[in-house]
Coordinates of C-alpha atoms in Angstrom, one line a residue:
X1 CA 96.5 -38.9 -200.4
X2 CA 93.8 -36.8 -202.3
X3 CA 90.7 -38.4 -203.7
X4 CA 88.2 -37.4 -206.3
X5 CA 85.0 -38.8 -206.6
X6 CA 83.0 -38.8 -209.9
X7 CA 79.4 -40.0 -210.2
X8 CA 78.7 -42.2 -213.6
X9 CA 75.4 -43.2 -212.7
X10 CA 73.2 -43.2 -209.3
X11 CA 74.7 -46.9 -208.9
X12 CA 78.2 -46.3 -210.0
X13 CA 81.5 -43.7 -209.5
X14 CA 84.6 -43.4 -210.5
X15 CA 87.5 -42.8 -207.5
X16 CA 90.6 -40.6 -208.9
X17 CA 93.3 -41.4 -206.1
X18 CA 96.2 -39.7 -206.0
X19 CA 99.3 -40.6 -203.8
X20 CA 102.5 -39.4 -202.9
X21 CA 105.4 -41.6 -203.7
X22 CA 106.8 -41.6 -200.0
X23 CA 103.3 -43.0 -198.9
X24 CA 104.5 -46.3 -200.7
X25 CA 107.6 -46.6 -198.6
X26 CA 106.8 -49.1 -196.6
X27 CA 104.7 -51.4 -199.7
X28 CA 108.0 -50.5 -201.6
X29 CA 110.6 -51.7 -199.1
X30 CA 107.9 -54.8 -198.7
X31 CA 108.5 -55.3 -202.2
X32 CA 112.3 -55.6 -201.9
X33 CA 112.1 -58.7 -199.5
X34 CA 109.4 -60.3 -201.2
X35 CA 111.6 -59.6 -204.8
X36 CA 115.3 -61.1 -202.8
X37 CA 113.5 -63.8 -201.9
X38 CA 112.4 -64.9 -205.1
X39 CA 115.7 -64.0 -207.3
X40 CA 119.1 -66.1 -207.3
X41 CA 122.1 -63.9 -207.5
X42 CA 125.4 -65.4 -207.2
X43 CA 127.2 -64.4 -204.0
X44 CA 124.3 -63.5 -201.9
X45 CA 122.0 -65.7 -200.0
X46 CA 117.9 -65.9 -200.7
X47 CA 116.8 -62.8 -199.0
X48 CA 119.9 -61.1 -198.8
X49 CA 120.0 -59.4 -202.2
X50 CA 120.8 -55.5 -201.6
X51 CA 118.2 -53.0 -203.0
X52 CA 120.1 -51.6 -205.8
X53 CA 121.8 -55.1 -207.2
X54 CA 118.0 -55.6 -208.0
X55 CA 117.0 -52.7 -209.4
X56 CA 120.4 -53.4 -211.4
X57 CA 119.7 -56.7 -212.6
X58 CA 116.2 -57.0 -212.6
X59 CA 114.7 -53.0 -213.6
X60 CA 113.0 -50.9 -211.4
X61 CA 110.0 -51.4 -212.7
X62 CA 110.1 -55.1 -211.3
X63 CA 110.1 -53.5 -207.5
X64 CA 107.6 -51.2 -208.5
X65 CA 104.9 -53.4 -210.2
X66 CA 105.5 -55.4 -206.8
X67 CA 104.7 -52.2 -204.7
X68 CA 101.7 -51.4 -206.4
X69 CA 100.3 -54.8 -205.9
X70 CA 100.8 -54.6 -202.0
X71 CA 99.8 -50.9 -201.7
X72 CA 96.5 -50.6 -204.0
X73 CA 94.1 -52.7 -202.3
X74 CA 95.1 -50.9 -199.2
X75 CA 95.1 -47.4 -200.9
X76 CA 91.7 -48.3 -202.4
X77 CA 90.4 -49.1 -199.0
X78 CA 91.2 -45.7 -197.4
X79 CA 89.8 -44.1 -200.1
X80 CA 86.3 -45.3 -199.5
X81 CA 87.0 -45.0 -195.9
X82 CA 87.4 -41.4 -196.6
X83 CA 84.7 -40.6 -198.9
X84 CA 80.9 -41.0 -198.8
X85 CA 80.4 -43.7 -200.9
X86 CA 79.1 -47.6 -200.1
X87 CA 81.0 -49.8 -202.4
X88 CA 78.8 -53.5 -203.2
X89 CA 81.4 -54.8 -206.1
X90 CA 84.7 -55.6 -206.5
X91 CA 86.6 -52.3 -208.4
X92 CA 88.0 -52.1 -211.5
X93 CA 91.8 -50.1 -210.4
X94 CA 93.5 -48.8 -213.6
X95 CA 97.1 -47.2 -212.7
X96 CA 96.6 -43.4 -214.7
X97 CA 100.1 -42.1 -213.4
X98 CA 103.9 -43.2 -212.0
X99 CA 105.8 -40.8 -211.3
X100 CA 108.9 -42.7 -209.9
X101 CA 109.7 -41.0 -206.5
X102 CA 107.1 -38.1 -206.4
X103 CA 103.5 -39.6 -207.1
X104 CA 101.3 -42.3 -208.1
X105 CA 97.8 -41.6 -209.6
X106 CA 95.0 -44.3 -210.2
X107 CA 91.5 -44.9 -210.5
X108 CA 88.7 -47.4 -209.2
X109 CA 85.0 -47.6 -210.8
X110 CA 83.1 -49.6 -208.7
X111 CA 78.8 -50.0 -208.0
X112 CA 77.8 -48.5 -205.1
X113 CA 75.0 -47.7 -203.2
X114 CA 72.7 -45.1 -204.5
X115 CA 71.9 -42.0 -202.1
X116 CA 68.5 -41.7 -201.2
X117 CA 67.0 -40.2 -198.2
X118 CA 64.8 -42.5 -195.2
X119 CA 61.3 -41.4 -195.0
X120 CA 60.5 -40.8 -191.5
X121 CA 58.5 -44.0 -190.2
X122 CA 57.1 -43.1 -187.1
X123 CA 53.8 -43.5 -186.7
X124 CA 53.6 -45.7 -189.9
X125 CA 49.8 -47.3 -189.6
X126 CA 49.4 -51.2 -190.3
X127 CA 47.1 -53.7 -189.5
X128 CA 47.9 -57.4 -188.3
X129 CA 46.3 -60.5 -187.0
X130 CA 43.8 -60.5 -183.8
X131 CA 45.5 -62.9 -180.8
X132 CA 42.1 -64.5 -180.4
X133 CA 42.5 -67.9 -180.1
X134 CA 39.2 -69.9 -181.0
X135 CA 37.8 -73.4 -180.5
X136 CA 38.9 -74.1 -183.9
X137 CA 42.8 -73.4 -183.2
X138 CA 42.6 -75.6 -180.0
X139 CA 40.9 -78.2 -182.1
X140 CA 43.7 -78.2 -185.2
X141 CA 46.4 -78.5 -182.3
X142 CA 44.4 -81.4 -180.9
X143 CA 44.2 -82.7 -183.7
X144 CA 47.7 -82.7 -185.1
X145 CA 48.8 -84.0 -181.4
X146 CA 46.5 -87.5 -182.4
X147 CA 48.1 -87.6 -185.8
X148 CA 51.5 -87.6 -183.7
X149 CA 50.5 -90.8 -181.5
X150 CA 47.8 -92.8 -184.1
X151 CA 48.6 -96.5 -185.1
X152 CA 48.4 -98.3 -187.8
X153 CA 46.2 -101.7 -187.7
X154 CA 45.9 -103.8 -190.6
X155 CA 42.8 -104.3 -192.6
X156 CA 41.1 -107.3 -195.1
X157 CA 39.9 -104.0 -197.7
X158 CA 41.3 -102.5 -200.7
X159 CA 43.4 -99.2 -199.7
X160 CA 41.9 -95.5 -200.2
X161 CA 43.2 -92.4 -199.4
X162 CA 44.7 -91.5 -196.1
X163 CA 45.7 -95.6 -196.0
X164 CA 49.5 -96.9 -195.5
X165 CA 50.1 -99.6 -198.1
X166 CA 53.8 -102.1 -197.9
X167 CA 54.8 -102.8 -201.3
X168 CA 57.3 -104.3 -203.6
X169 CA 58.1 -102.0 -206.9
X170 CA 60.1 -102.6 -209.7
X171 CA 60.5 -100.6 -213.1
X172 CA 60.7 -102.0 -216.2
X173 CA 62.1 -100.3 -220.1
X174 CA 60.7 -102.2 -223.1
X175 CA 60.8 -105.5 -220.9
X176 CA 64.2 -104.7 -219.7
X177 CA 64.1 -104.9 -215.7
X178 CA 65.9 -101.6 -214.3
X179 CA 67.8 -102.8 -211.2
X180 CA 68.2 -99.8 -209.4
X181 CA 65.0 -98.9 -209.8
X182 CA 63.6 -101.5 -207.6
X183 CA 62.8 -101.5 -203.6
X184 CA 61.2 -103.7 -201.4
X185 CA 58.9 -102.9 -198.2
X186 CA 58.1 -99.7 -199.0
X187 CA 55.9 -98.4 -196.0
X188 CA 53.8 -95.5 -198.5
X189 CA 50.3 -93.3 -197.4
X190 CA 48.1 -93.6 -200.2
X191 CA 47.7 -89.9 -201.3
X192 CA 50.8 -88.5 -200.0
X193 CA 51.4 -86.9 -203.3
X194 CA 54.3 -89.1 -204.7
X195 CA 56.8 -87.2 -207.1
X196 CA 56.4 -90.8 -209.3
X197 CA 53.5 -89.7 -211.2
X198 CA 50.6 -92.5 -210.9
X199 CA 51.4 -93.9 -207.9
X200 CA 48.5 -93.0 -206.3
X201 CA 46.1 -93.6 -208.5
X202 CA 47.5 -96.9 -209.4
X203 CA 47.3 -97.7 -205.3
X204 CA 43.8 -97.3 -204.8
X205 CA 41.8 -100.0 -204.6
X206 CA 44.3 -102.6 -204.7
X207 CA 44.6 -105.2 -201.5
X208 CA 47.2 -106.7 -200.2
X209 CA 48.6 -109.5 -202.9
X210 CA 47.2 -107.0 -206.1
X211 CA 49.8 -106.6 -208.3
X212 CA 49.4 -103.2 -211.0
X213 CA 51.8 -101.9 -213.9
X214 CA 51.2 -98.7 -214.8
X215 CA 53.6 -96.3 -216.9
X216 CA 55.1 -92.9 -215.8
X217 CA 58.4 -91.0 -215.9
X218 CA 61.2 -92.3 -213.7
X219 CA 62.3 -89.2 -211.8
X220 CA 65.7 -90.6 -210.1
X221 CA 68.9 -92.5 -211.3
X222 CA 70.5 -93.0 -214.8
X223 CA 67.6 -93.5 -216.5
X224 CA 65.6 -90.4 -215.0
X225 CA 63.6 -88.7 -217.6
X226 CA 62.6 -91.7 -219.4
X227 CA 59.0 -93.5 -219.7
X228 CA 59.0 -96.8 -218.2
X229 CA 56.6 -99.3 -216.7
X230 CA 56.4 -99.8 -212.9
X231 CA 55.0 -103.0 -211.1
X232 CA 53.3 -102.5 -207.8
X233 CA 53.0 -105.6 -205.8
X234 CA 51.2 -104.7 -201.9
X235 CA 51.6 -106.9 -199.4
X236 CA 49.2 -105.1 -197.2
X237 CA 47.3 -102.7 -196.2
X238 CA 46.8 -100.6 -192.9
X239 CA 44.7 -98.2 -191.7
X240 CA 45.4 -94.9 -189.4
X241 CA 43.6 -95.2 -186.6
X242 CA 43.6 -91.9 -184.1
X243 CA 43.1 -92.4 -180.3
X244 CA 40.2 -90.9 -178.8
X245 CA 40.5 -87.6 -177.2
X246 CA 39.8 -88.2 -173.2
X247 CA 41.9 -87.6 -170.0
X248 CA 44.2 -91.3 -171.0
X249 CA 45.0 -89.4 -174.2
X250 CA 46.2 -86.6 -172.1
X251 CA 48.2 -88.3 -169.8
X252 CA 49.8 -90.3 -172.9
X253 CA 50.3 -87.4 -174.9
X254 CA 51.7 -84.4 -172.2
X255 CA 52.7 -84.2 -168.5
X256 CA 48.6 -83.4 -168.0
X257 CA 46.7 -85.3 -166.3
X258 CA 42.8 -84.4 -168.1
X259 CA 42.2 -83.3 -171.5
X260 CA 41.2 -80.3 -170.1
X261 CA 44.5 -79.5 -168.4
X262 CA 45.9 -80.1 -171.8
X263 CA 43.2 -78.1 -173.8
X264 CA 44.2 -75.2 -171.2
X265 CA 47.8 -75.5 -171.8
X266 CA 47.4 -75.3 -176.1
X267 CA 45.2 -72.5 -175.5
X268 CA 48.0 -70.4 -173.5
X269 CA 50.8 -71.7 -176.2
X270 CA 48.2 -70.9 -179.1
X271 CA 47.9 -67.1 -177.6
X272 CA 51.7 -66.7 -177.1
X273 CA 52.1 -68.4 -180.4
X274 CA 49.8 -65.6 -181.8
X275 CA 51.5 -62.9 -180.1
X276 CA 54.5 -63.4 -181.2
X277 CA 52.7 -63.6 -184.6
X278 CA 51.9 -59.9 -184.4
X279 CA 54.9 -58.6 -183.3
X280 CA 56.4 -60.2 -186.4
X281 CA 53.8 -59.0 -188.6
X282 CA 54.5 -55.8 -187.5
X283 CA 57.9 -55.7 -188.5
X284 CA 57.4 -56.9 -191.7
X285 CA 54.5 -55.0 -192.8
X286 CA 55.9 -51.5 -191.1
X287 CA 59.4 -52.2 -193.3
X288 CA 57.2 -52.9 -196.1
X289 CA 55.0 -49.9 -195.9
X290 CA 58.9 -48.2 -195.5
X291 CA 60.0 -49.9 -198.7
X292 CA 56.8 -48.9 -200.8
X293 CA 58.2 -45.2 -199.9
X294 CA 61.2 -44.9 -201.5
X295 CA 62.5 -45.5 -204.8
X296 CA 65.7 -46.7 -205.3
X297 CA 68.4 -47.6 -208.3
X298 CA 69.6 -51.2 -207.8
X299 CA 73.5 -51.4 -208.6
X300 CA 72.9 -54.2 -211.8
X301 CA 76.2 -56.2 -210.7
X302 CA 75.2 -56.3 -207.0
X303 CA 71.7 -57.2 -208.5
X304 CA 73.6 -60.0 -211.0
X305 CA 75.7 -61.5 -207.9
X306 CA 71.9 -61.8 -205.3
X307 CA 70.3 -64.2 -208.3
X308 CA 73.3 -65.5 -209.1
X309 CA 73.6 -66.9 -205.7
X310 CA 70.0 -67.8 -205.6
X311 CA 70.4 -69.9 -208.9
X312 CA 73.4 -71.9 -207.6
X313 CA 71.6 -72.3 -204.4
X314 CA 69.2 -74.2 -206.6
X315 CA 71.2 -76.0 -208.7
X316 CA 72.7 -77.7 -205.3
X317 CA 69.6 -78.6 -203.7
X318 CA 68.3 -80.2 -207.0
X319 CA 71.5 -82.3 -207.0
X320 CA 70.9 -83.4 -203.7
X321 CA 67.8 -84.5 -203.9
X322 CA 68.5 -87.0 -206.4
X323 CA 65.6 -86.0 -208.4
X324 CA 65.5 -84.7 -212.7
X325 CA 64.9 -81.4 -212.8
X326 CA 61.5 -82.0 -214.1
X327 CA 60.5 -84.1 -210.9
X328 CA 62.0 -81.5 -208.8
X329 CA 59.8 -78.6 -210.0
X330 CA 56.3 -81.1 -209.9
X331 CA 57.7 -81.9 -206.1
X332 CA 57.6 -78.4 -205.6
X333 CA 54.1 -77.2 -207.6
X334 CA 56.4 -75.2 -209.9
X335 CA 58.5 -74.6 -212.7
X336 CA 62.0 -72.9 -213.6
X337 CA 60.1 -70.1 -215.1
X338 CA 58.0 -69.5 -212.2
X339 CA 61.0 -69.7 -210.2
X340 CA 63.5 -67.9 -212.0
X341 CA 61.4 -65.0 -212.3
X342 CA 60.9 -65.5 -208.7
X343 CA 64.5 -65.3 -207.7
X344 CA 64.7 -62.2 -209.7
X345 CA 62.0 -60.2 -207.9
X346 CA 63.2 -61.6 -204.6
X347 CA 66.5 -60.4 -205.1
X348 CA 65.7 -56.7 -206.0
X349 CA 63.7 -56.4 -202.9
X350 CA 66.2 -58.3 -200.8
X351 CA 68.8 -56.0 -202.0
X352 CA 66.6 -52.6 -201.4
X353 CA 65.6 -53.9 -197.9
X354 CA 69.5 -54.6 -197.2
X355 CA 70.4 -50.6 -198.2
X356 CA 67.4 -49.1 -196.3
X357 CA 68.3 -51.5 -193.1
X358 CA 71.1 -50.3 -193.3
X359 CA 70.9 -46.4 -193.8
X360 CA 68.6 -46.8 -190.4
X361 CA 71.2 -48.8 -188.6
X362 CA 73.8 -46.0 -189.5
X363 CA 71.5 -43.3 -188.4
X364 CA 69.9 -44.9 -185.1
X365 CA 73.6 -45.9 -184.4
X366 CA 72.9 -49.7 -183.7
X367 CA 75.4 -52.0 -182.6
X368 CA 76.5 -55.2 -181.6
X369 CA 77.1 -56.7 -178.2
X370 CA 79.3 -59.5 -177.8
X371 CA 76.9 -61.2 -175.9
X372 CA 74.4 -60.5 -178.8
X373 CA 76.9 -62.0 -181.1
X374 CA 77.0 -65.1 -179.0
X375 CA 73.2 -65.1 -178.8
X376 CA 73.0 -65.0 -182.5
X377 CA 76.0 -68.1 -182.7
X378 CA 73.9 -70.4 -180.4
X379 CA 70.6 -69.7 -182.5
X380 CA 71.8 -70.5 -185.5
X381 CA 74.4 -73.6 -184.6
X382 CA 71.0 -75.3 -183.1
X383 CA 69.4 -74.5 -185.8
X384 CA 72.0 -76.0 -188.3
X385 CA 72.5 -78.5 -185.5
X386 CA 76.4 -78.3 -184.7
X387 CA 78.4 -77.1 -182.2
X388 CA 78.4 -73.6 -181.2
X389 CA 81.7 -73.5 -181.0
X390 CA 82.5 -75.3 -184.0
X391 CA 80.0 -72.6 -185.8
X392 CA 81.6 -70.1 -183.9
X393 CA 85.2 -71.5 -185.2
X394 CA 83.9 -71.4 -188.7
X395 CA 82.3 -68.1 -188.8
X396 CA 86.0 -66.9 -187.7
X397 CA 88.1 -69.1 -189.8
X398 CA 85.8 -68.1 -192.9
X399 CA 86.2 -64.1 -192.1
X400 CA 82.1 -64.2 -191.5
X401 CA 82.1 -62.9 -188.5
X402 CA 81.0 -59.7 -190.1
X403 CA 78.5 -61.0 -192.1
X404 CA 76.6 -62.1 -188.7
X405 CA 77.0 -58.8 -187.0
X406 CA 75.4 -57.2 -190.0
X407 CA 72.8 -59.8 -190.1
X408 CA 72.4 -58.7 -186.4
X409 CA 72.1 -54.9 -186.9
X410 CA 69.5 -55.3 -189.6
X411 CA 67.3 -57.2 -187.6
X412 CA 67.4 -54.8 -184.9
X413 CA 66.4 -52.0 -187.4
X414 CA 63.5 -53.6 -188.6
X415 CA 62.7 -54.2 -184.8
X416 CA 63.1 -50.3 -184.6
X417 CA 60.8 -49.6 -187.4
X418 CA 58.5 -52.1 -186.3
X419 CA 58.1 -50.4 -182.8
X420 CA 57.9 -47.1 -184.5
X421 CA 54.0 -48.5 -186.1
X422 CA 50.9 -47.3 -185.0
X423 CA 49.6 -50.9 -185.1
X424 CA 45.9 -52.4 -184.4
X425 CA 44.2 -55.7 -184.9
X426 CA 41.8 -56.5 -187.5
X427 CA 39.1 -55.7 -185.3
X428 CA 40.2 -52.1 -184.7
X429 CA 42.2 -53.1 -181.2
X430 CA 45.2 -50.9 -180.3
X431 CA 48.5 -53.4 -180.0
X432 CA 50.7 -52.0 -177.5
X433 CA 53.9 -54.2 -178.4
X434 CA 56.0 -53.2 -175.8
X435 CA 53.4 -54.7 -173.4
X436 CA 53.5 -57.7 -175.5
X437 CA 57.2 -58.2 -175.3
X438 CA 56.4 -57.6 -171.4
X439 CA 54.1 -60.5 -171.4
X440 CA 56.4 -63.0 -173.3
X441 CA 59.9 -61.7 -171.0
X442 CA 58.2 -62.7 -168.0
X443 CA 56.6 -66.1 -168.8
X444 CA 59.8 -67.3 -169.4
X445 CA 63.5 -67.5 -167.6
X446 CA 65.4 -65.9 -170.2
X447 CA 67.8 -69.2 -170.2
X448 CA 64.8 -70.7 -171.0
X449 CA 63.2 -68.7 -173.7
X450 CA 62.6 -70.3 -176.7
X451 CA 64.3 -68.6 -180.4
X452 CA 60.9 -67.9 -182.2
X453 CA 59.6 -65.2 -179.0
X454 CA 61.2 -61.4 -180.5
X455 CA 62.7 -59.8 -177.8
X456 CA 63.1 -55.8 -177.3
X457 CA 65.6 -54.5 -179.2
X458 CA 68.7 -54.2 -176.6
X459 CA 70.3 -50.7 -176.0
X460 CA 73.3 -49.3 -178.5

């Protein structure tokens, strides 16, 4: 087999494959059975047609349509195999030449991945987050560990902000009561930020057995979109009361027996916490400084297919939530401009990251150990909360098995980069990272290391 390859554009080429007929032999003799078994010819039995009684009543050019279809997706795939090029879209194959028993000829354009040359990142400076951990980090953790265990005691005052009301609500179109926009009981913290524009305001100040109308947009159900009035009825009112921070707190709140124990202990998880934070940061911000460096054509159908993806992404999780597309975007503090636009910028530089991770992973000659693979399995199946096995299963089943290990391999280049960076703290401090991934290794069994601590990247 000879190939040709002809550049249309940094992003696209055109493959001129040609093949000797005998390499078809076996695709054509495939052809054959798969041909007997679908024809009926009196006196033979499925299957059993001879060669040349089909070629007699059927044409040649049925077997050979039937070769081609076997033998091109295979013949394409050598091809690249055997050229320089990084295919990320399906081909276009157009058959150029049959020559029946001496040669086929045919071409594929498909995008590829532009050639561009790595920058050498070693020594790349950046700058991340100090590892101090203040008084004021120990008292946010403190405090969200009293949000955790607060009560709720019921008051004879109207609610304000920070308040949990119950309530009765019911919605209401030119009189018309809207059945399944009612609920009873509704437990609700006044100030939560309700995607049922007015709630809020509406709640405060009322007591319990106030009743309110006010008018808004329903944001859920058949009649989503449409302006309608909603009754408020509360039955009563509570308010969040924290306990007070002392050794009984302690002991209610962690296996510590003072609040100084416990204070000690979020102080060592704060400074681990913010370790890990710099190693992180130095990834990301060495691969960025490595991205700012080179300039790269994106291939505008693998470009298409990234926000493509992202857009359908979105169309299911607005489906799911029940909500109009107009309460989904106020949830979220945004609109479908904003994140449109978004999508599209996040795509390009998800797509340049994905080329450049992987030019170093071909160059540094990463790998994947099977025990990295299972690593990676158990990660994300407690993450997604199933079975490892079951994920494991389905990553198999699905042929994405690939997908992981590449997943795998990129994050051990960025690692690679990262470790490359001449990195300090924002107060000029030298970060030696390998002494950092030192520190977090040995306060932890590795059984019992938690998924958010980086690790070394492993040997290749």
């Amino acid at each position: 087999m000879k190939t040709a390859v002809e550049e249309l554009s940094p992003t696209r080429v055109k493959l001129t494959v040609e093949v000797p007929f005998k390499e078809l032999e076996p695709s054509l003799q495939a052809a054959y059975k798969k041909v007997a078994q679908q024809v009926r010819v009196p006196g033979f039995r499925p299957g059993k047609v001879p060669a040349r009684i089909i070629e007699q009543r059927f044409g040649r050019a049925v077997v050979l349509e039937e070769t081609l279809n076997d033998a091109l997706p295979k013949l394409y795939g050598q091809a690249v195999d055997e050229t320089d090029v990084f295919p990320v879209s399906q081909p276009e194959i157009e058959v150029t030449k049959i020559e029946d028993g001496e040669q086929v000829e045919f071409t594929a354009e498909v995008d590829v991945r532009p050639a561009f040359d790595v920058p050498d990142y070693e020594g790349t400076e950046i700058v991340v987050d100090a590892a101090e951990v203040t008084d004021a980090d120990i008292d946010a953790q403190l405090d969200a560990l009293r949000q955790r265990f607060a009560t709720l005691t019921g008051v004879e005052r109207p609610a304000h902000k920070g308040d949990y009301v119950v309530m009765d609500l019911r919605a209401e179109i030119d009189g018309n009561n809207i059945d399944e926009q009612q609920a009873a009981d509704v437990s609700y913290e006044v100030g939560a930020g309700s995607v049922l524009q007015g709630l809020d305001d509406a709640l405060d100040g009322m007591a319990a057995g106030d009743e309110k109308t006010f008018r808004t947009t329903l944001v859920g159900g058949e009649n989503a979109g449409e302006e309608a009035d909603v009754i408020i009825t509360v039955k009563s009112v509570k308010e969040k009361v924290l306990p007070e921070l002392d050794d009984e707190f302690a002991q209610l709140a962690s296996e510590f027996d003072t609040l100084d124990e416990l204070k000690d202990s979020i102080r060592e998880q704060a400074r681990r916490n913010k370790l890990i934070d710099q190693v992180m940061q130095s990834r990301e911000k060495a691969l960025e400084a490595l991205l700012d460096r080179i300039d790269i054509p994106l291939p505008e159908s693998a470009l298409k297919a990234e926000i493509d993806a992202r857009k359908h992404n979105l169309e299911h999780q607005i489906a799911e939530s029940g909500l109009s597309r107009e309460a989904y975007f106020r949830l979220y503090q945004t609109t479908e401009d904003e994140r449109f636009a978004e999508f599209e910028a996040n795509s390009a530089k998800a797509l340049k990251t994905g080329f450049v991770l992987d030019k170093i992973v071909k160059s540094e000659e990463i790998g994947v150990s099977e025990q990295e693979l299972t690593d990676f399995v158990v990660r994300r199946a407690m993450q997604l909360g199933v079975a490892p096995n079951t994920l494991a299963q389905h990553l198999a089943d699905n042929d994405q098995l690939t997908l992981a290990m590449m997943e795998i391999v990129r994050e051990k280049a960025k690692t690679v980069v990262g470790d490359a960076a001449k990195v300090t703290d924002e107060s000029g401090n030298d970060i030696d990272l390998k002494a950092i991934y030192a520190e977090l290794n040995t306060e932890q069994q590795p059984e019992e290391q938690d998924e958010d601590a980086p690790a070394e990247p492993a040997e290749s």
